[in-house]
Coordinates of C-alpha atoms and ligand atoms in Angstrom, one line a residue:
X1 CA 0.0 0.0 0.0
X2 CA 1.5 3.4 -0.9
X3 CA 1.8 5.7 2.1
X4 CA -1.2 8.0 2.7
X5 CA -0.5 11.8 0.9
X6 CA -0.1 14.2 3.6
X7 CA -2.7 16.8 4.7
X8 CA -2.8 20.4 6.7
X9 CA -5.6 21.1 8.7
X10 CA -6.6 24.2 11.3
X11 CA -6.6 22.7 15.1
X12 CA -8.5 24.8 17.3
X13 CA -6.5 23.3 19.8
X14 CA -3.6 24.9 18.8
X15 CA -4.9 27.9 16.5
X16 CA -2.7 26.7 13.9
X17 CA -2.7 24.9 10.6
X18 CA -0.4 21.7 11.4
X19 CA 0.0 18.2 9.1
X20 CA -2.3 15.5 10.2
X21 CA -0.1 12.8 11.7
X22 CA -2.6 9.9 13.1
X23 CA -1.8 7.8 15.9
X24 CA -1.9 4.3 14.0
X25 CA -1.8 5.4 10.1
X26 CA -3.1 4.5 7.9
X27 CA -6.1 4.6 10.0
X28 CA -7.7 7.4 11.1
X29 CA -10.5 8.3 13.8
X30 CA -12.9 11.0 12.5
X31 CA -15.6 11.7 15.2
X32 CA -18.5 14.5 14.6
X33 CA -21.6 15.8 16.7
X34 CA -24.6 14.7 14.9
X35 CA -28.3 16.3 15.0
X36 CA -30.5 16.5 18.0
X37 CA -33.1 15.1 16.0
X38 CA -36.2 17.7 17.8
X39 CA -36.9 19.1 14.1
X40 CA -35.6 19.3 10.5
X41 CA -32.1 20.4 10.4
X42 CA -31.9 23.7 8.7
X43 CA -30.0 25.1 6.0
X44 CA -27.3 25.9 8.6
X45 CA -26.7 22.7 10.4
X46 CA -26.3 20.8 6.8
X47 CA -23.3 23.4 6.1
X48 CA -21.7 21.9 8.9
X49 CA -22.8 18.1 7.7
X50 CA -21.4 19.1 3.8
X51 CA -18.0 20.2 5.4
X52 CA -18.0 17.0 7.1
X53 CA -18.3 15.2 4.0
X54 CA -15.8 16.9 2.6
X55 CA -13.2 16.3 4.7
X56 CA -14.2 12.7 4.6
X57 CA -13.8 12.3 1.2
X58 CA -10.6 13.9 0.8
X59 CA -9.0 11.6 4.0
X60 CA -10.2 8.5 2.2
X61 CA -8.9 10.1 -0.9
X62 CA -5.6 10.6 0.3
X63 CA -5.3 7.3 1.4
X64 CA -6.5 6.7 5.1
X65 CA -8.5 4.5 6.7
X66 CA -11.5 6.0 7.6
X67 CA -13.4 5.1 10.8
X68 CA -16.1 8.4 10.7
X69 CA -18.3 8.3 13.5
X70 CA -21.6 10.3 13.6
X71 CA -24.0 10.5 16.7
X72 CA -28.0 11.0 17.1
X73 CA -28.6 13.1 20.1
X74 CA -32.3 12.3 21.0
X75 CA -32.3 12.4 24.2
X76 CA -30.7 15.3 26.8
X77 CA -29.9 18.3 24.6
X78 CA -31.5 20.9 26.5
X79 CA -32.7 24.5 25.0
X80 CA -29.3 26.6 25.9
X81 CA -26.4 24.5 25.2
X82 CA -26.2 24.4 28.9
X83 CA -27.8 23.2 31.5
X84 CA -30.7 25.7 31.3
X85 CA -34.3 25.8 29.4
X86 CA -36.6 23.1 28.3
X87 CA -36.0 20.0 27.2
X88 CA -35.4 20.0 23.1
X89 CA -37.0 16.3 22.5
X90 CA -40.0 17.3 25.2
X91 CA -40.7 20.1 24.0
X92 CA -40.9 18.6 20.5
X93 CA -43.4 15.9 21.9
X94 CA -45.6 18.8 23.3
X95 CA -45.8 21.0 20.3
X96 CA -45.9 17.6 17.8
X97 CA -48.7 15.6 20.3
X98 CA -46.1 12.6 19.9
X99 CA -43.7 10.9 21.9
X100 CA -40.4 11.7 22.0
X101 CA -39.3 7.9 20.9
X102 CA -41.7 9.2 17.8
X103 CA -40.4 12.5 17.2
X104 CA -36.7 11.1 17.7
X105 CA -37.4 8.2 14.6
X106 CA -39.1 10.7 12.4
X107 CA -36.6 13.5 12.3
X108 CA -33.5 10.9 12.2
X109 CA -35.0 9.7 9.1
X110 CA -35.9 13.4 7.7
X111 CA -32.2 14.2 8.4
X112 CA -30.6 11.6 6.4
X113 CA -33.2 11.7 3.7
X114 CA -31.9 15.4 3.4
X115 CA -28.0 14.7 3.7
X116 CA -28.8 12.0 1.0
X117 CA -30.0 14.6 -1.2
X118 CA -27.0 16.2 -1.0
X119 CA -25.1 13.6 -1.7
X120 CA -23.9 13.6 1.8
X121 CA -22.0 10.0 2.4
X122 CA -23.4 8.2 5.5
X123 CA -20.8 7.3 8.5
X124 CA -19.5 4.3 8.9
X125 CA -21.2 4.1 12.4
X126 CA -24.2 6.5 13.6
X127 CA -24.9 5.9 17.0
X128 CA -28.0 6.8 18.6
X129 CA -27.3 8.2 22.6
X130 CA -30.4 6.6 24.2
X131 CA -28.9 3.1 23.0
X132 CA -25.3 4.0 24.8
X133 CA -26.8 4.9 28.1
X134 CA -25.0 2.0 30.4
X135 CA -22.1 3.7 28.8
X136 CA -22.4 6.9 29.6
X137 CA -23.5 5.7 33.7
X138 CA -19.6 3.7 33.7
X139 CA -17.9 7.0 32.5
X140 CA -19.8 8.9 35.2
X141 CA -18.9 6.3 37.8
X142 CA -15.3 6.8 36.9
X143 CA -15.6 10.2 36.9
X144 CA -17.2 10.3 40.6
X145 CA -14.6 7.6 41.7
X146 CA -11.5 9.6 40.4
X147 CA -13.2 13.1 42.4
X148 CA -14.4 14.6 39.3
X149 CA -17.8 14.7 39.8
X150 CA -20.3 14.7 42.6
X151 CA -24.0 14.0 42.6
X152 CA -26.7 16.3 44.9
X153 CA -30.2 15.6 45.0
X154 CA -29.9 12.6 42.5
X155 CA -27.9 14.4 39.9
X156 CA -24.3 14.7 39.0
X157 CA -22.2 17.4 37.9
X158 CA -18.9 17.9 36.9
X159 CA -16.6 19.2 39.1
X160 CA -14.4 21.9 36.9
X161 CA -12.7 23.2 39.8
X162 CA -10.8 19.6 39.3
X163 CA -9.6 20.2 35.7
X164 CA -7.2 23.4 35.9
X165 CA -7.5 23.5 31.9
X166 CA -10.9 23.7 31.6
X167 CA -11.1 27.1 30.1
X168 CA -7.5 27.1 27.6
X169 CA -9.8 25.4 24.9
X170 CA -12.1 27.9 24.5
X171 CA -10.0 30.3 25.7
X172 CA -12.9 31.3 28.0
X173 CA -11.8 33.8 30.9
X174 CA -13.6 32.1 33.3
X175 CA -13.9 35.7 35.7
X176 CA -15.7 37.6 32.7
X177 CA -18.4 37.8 30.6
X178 CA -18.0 34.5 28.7
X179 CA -18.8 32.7 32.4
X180 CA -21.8 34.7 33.6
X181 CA -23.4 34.7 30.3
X182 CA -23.2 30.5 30.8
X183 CA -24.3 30.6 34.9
X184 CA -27.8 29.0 35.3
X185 CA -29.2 29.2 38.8
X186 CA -28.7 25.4 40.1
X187 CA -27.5 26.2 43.8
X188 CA -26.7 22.9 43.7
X189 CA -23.5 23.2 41.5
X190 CA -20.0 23.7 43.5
X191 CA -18.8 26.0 40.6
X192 CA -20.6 28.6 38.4
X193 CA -19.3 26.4 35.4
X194 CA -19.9 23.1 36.7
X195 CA -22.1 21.2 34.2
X196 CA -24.2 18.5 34.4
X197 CA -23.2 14.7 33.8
X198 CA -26.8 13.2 34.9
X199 CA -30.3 14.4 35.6
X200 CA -32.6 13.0 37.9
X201 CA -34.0 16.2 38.6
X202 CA -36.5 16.9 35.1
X203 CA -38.7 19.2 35.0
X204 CA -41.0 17.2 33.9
X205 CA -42.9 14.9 36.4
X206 CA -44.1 13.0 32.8
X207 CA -40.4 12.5 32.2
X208 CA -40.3 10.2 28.9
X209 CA -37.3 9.2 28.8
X210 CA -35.8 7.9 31.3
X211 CA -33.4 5.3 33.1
X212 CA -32.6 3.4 36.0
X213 CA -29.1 5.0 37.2
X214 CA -27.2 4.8 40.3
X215 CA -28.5 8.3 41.0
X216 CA -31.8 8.2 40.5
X217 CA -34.2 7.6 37.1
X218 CA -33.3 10.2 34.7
X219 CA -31.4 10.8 31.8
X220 CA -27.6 11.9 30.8
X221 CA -26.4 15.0 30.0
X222 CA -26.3 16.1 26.2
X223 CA -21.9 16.3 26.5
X224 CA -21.3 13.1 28.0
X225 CA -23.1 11.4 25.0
X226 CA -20.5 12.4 22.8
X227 CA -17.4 10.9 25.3
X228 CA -18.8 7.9 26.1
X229 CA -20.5 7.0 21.8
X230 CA -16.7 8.2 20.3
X231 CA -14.5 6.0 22.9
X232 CA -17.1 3.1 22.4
X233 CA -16.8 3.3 18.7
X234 CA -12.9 4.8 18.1
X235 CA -11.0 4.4 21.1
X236 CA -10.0 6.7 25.0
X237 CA -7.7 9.0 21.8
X238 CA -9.2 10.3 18.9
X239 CA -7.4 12.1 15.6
X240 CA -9.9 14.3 14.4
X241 CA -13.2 15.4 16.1
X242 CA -15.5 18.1 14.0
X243 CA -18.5 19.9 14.5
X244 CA -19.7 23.6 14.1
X245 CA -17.8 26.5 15.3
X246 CA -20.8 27.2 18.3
X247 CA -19.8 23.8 20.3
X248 CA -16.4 25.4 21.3
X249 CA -17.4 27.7 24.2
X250 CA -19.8 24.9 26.3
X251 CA -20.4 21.3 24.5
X252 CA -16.5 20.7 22.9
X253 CA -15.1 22.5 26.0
X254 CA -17.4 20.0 28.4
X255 CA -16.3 17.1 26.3
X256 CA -12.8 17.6 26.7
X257 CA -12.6 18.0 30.6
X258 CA -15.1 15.2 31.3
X259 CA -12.5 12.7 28.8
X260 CA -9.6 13.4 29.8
X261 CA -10.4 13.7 33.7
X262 CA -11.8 9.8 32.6
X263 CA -9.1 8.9 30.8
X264 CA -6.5 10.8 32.5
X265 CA -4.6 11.7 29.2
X266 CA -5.0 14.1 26.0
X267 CA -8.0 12.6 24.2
X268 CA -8.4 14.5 21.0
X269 CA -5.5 15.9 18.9
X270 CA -7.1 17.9 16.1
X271 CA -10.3 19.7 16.3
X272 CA -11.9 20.7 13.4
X273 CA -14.9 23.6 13.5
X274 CA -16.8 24.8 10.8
X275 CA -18.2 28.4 10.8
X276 CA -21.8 29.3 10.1
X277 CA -24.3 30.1 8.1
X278 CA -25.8 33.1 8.3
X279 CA -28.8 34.5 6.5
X280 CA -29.7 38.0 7.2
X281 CA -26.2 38.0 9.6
X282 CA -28.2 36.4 11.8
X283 CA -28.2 33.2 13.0
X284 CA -30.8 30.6 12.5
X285 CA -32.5 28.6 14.7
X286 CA -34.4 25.6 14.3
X287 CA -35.9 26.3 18.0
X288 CA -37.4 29.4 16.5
X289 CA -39.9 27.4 14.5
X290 CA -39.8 29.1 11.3
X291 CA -36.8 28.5 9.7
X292 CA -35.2 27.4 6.1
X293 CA -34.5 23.8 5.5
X294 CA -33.9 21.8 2.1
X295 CA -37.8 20.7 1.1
X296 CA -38.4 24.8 1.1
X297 CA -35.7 25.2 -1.2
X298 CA -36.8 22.5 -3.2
X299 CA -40.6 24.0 -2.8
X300 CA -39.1 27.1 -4.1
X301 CA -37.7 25.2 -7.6
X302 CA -34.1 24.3 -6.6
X303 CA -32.4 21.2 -6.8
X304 CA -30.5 20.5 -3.6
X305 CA -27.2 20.0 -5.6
X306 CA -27.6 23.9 -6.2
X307 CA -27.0 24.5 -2.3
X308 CA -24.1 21.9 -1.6
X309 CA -22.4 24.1 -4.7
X310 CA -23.2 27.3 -2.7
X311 CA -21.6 25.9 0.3
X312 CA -18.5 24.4 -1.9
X313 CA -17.5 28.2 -2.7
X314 CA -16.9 29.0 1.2
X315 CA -14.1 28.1 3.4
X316 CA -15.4 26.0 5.9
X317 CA -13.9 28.9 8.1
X318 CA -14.8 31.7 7.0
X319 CA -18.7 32.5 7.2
X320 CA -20.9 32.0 4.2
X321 CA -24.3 34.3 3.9
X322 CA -27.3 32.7 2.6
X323 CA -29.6 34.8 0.1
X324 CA -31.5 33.3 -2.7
X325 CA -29.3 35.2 -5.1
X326 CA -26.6 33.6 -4.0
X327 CA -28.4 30.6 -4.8
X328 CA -29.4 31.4 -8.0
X329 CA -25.8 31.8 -8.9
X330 CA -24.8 28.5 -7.8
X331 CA -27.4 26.9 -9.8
X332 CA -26.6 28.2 -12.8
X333 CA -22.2 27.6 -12.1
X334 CA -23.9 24.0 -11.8
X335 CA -26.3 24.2 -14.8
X336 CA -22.9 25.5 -17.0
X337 CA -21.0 22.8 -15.2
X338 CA -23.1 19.8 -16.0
X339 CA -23.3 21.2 -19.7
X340 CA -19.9 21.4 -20.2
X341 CA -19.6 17.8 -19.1
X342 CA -22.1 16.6 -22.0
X343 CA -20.4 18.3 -24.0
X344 CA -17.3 16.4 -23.5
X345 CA -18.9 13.5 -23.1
X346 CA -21.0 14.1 -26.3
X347 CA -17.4 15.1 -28.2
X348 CA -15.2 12.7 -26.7
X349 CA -14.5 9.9 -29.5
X350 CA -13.6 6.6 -28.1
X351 CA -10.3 6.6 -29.7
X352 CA -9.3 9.7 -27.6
X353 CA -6.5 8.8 -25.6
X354 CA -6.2 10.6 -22.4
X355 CA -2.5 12.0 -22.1
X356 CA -1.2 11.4 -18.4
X357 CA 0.9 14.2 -18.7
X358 CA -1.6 16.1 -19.7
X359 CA -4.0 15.7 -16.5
X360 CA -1.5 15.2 -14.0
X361 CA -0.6 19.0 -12.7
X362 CA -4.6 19.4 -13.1
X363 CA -5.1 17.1 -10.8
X364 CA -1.8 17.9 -9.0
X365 CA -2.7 21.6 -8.3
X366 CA -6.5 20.6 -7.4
X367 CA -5.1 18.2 -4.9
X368 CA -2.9 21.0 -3.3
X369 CA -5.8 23.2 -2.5
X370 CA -7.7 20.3 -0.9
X371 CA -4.4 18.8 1.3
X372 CA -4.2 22.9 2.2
X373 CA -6.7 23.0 5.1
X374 CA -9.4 21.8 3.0
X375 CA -9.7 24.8 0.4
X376 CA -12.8 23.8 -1.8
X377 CA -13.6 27.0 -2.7
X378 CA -9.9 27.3 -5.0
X379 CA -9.9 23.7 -5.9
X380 CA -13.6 24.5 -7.3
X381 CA -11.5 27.3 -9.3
X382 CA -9.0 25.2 -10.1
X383 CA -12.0 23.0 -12.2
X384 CA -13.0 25.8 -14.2
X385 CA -10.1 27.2 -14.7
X386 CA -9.4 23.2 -16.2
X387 CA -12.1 23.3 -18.0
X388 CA -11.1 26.4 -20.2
X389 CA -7.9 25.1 -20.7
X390 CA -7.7 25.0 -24.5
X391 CA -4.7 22.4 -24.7
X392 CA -6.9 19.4 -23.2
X393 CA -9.0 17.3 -25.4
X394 CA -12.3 16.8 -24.5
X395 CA -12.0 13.6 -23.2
X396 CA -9.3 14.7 -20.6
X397 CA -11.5 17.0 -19.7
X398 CA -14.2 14.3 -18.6
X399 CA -11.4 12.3 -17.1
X400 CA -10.3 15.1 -14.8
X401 CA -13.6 16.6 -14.2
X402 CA -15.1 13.1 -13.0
X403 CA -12.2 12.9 -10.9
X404 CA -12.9 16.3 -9.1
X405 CA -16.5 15.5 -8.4
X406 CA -15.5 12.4 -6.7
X407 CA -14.6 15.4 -4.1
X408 CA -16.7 17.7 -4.5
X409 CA -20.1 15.4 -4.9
X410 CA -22.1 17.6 -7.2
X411 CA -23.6 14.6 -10.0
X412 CA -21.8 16.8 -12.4
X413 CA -22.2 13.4 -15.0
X414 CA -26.4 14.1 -14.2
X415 CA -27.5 16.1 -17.6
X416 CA -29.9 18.3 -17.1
X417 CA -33.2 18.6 -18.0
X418 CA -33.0 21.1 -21.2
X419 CA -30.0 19.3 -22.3
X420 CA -31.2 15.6 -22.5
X421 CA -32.0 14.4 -25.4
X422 CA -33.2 11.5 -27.4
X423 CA -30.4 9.2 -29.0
X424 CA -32.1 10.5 -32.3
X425 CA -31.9 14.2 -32.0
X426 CA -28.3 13.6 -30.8
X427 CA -27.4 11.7 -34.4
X428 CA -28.8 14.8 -36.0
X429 CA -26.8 17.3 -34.1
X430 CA -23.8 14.7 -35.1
X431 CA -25.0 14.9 -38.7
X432 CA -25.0 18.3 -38.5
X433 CA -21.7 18.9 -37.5
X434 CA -20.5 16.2 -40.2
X435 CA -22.4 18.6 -43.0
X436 CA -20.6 21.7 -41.4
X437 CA -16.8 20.0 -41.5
X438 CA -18.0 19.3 -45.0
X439 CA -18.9 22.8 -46.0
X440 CA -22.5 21.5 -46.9
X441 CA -24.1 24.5 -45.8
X442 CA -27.5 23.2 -47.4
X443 CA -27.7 20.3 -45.3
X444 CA -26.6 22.0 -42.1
X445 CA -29.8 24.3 -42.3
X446 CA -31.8 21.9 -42.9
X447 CA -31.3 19.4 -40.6
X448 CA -31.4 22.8 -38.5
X449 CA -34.5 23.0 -39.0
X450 CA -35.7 19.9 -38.6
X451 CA -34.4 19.8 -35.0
X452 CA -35.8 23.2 -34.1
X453 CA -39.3 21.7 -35.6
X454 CA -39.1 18.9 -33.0
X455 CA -38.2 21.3 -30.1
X456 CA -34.6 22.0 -30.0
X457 CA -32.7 25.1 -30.3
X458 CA -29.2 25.1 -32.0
X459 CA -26.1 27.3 -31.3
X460 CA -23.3 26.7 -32.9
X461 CA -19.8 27.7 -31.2
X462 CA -16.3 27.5 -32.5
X463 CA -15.6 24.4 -31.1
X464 CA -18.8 22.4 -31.8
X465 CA -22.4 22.7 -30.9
X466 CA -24.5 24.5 -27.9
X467 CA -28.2 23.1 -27.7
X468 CA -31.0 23.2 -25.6
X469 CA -34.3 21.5 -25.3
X470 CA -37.5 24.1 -25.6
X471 CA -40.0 21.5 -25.2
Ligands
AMP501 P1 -27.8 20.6 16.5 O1 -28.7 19.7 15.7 O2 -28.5 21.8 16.9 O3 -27.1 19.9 17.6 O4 -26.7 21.1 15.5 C1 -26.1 20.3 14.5 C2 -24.8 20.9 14.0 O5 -25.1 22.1 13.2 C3 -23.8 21.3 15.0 O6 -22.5 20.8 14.6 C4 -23.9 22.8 15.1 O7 -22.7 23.3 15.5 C5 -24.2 23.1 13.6 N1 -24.9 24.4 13.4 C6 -25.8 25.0 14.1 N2 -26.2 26.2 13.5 C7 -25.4 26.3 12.4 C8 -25.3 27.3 11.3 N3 -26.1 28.4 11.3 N4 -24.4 27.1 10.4 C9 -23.6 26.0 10.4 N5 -23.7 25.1 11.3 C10 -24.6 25.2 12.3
ZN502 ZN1 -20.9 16.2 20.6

């Protein structure tokens, strides 16, 4: 097996872009916060899911081992990433007249049925945290048993005073605003920052779900799901976890302390955040109620391939505004895209060889951008600049342009809808072209005419034909 290609990332550990060097290469351990399945995701949280993809795809592509992890939170994710407001999933149940087991299934399914239409690729393991609770309950014993964490009145928090590190992550200066702005009013807690591990104390004397603990009947905390599902599935160290840029301050910064006070030992070594969407510069919320997710674009006549382009032309760390005519513009860099494709494909003769010098800095200079903290936005420059390179034959073209969409997932082989045509209107745009190499002018028209007679509109360019299908 050749040796994996190197790749730079940005560790928000560290603040700096550094080489990924996993701990057993060729394998790698990708873990990333999935949805708290309480509604659709929006438009925002599958930024973060598309960036995940990404990155997957170009570890694999460089020649890793893959092990990417993906929870379901459907159970403990209350409304402030916190430990204060309602309960997301019982909440849900209220405003839905359904069950929280109900509302958990439904909006697991709705959320890959969406990342599926954007070609998202599935995990190798999503893990739901209401099937991992007997896991969660040992870390927390360790954790009490090493003087971590304490319970009062049935449940347990985490003792921060016990982890001197606990704000360098985030940075957070625990004596300022960052800290008050996160202090609920549980007199219970030893510390202001303190969080909670287990809750046996719900609001809720309905409580749905709920389990025996050692504590009392309750149910975990939404950051110990993540500790206990990614050491189940990867192992107590972890190369690369991800999720969006939000989770730094509370959840990522809770996840840490409670590992590695567990583990006694560093537990992840690169952290990868995404930034946000934005519409409006504000930022969306699916608790809000009314928010954008992928049916109303559809609703409003896009394909959902238009929006994973949208997101390919932002850094994953640099904030991307949504606005529809931003979208617009991605659909039609897709439409043109796709076109060019058929085009090549239409124009490529079988007996065009594909010239390995030819393709290899294309693909060489594309790669560079992706192994350079995961730059999509230039290596999606680098494909059109490719594609109005005038030395390639059309058949390289279609070689190197596949080979990019294996990355960036668009479908660009998909021919769209004004440009399919019957294998017989296809011979007579060939015919055509044959009559115009010959000079046979009469022809040409004619068969012009014929095809614009049975709905399809001919341009003719200086290096072949432009058509589109009027009806
Ligand atoms: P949630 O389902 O609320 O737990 O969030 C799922 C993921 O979406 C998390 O990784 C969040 O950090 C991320 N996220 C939330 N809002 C946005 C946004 N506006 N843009 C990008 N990612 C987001
Ligand atoms: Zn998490």
């Amino acid at each position: 097996m050749p040796e994996p290609r190197p790749l730079r990332f940005f560790n928000s550990l560290t603040r700096a872009i550094e080489p990924l060097s996993p701990i057993a290469p060729p394998a790698v351990s990708l873990y990333c916060c999935g949805p708290t399945v309480y509604n659709y995701a929006h438009i925002g949280n599958l930024r973060t899911y598309v960036f995940e993809d990404l990155l997957q795809r170009v570890i694999r592509s460089a020649g890793y081992d893959l092990h990417h992890v993906m929870n379901i939170t459907d159970v403990g994710h209350l409304q402030s990433d916190a430990d204060d407001g309602d309960d997301k999933m019982m909440l849900a149940a209220m405003r839905e007249q359904r069950s929280p087991w109900d509302i958990a299934r439904f909006y697991e399914d709705e959320f890959f049925r969406h990342t599926d239409m954007l070609g998202i690729v599935r995990p190798d393991t999503v893990c739901r945290a209401t099937e991992h609770i007997p896991q969660m309950i040992r870390m927390i014993e360790t954790l009490i048993k090493r003087g971590h964490a304490y319970s009062v009145d049935g449940n347990v928090y985490f003792d921060t005073s016990t982890f001197p590190t606990y704000a360098d992550f985030a940075r957070l200066r625990m004596d300022a605003q960052e800290a008050t702005e996160r202090v609920d009013e549980d007199t219970r807690k030893r510390n202001p920052q303190d969080f909670v591990l287990w809750f046996s104390q719900s609001k809720y004397p309905n409580q749905i779900m709920k389990w025996d603990s050692p504590w009392g009947t309750g149910f975990p905390g939404w950051h110990i799901e993540c500790s206990a599902m990614a050491t189940t599935y990867l192992s107590e160290t972890i190369d690369i976890h991800c999720g969006g840029i939000d989770h730094i301050t509370v959840h990522h910064t809770n996840e840490i302390a409670q590992s590695e006070c567990c583990f006694g030992h560093r537990w992840v070594n690169t952290w990868l955040h995404g930034e946000f969407l934005v519409v409006d510069d504000a930022k969306m919320s699916k608790s809000t109620g009314d928010f954008l997710h992928l049916d109303r674009l559809v609703e409003a006549g896009y394909e959902p391939m238009d929006y994973r382009y949208l997101l390919l032309t932002g850094h994953y760390r640099a904030r991307l505004s949504f606005s529809f005519d931003a979208l617009d513009g991605a659909r039609q860099a897709l439409k043109t895209l796709r076109n060019l494709m058929h085009d090549w494909s239409y124009a490529a003769r079988e007996s065009d060889a594909v010239r390995d010098d030819h393709i290899t800095d294309w693909r060489e200079e594309f790669w560079e951008e992706l192994a350079n903290d995961l730059h999509i936005p230039n290596a999606l420059a680098v494909a059109w600049k490719m594609a109005r390179d005038t030395n390639l034959a059309p058949a390289e073209k279609l070689t190197l342009m596949s080979g990019f969409d294996d990355i960036l997932g668009l479908d660009l082989a998909t021919v769209n809808e004004s440009r399919a045509l019957t294998d017989d209107l296809m011979a007579l745009i060939r015919q055509r072209e044959d009559a115009r190499e010959n000079r046979d002018w009469v022809t040409a028209d004619a068969i012009r005419d014929d095809l614009l007679a049975k709905g399809v509109i001919i341009k003719d360019r200086t290096d072949g034909t432009d058509w589109e299908l009027v009806r």
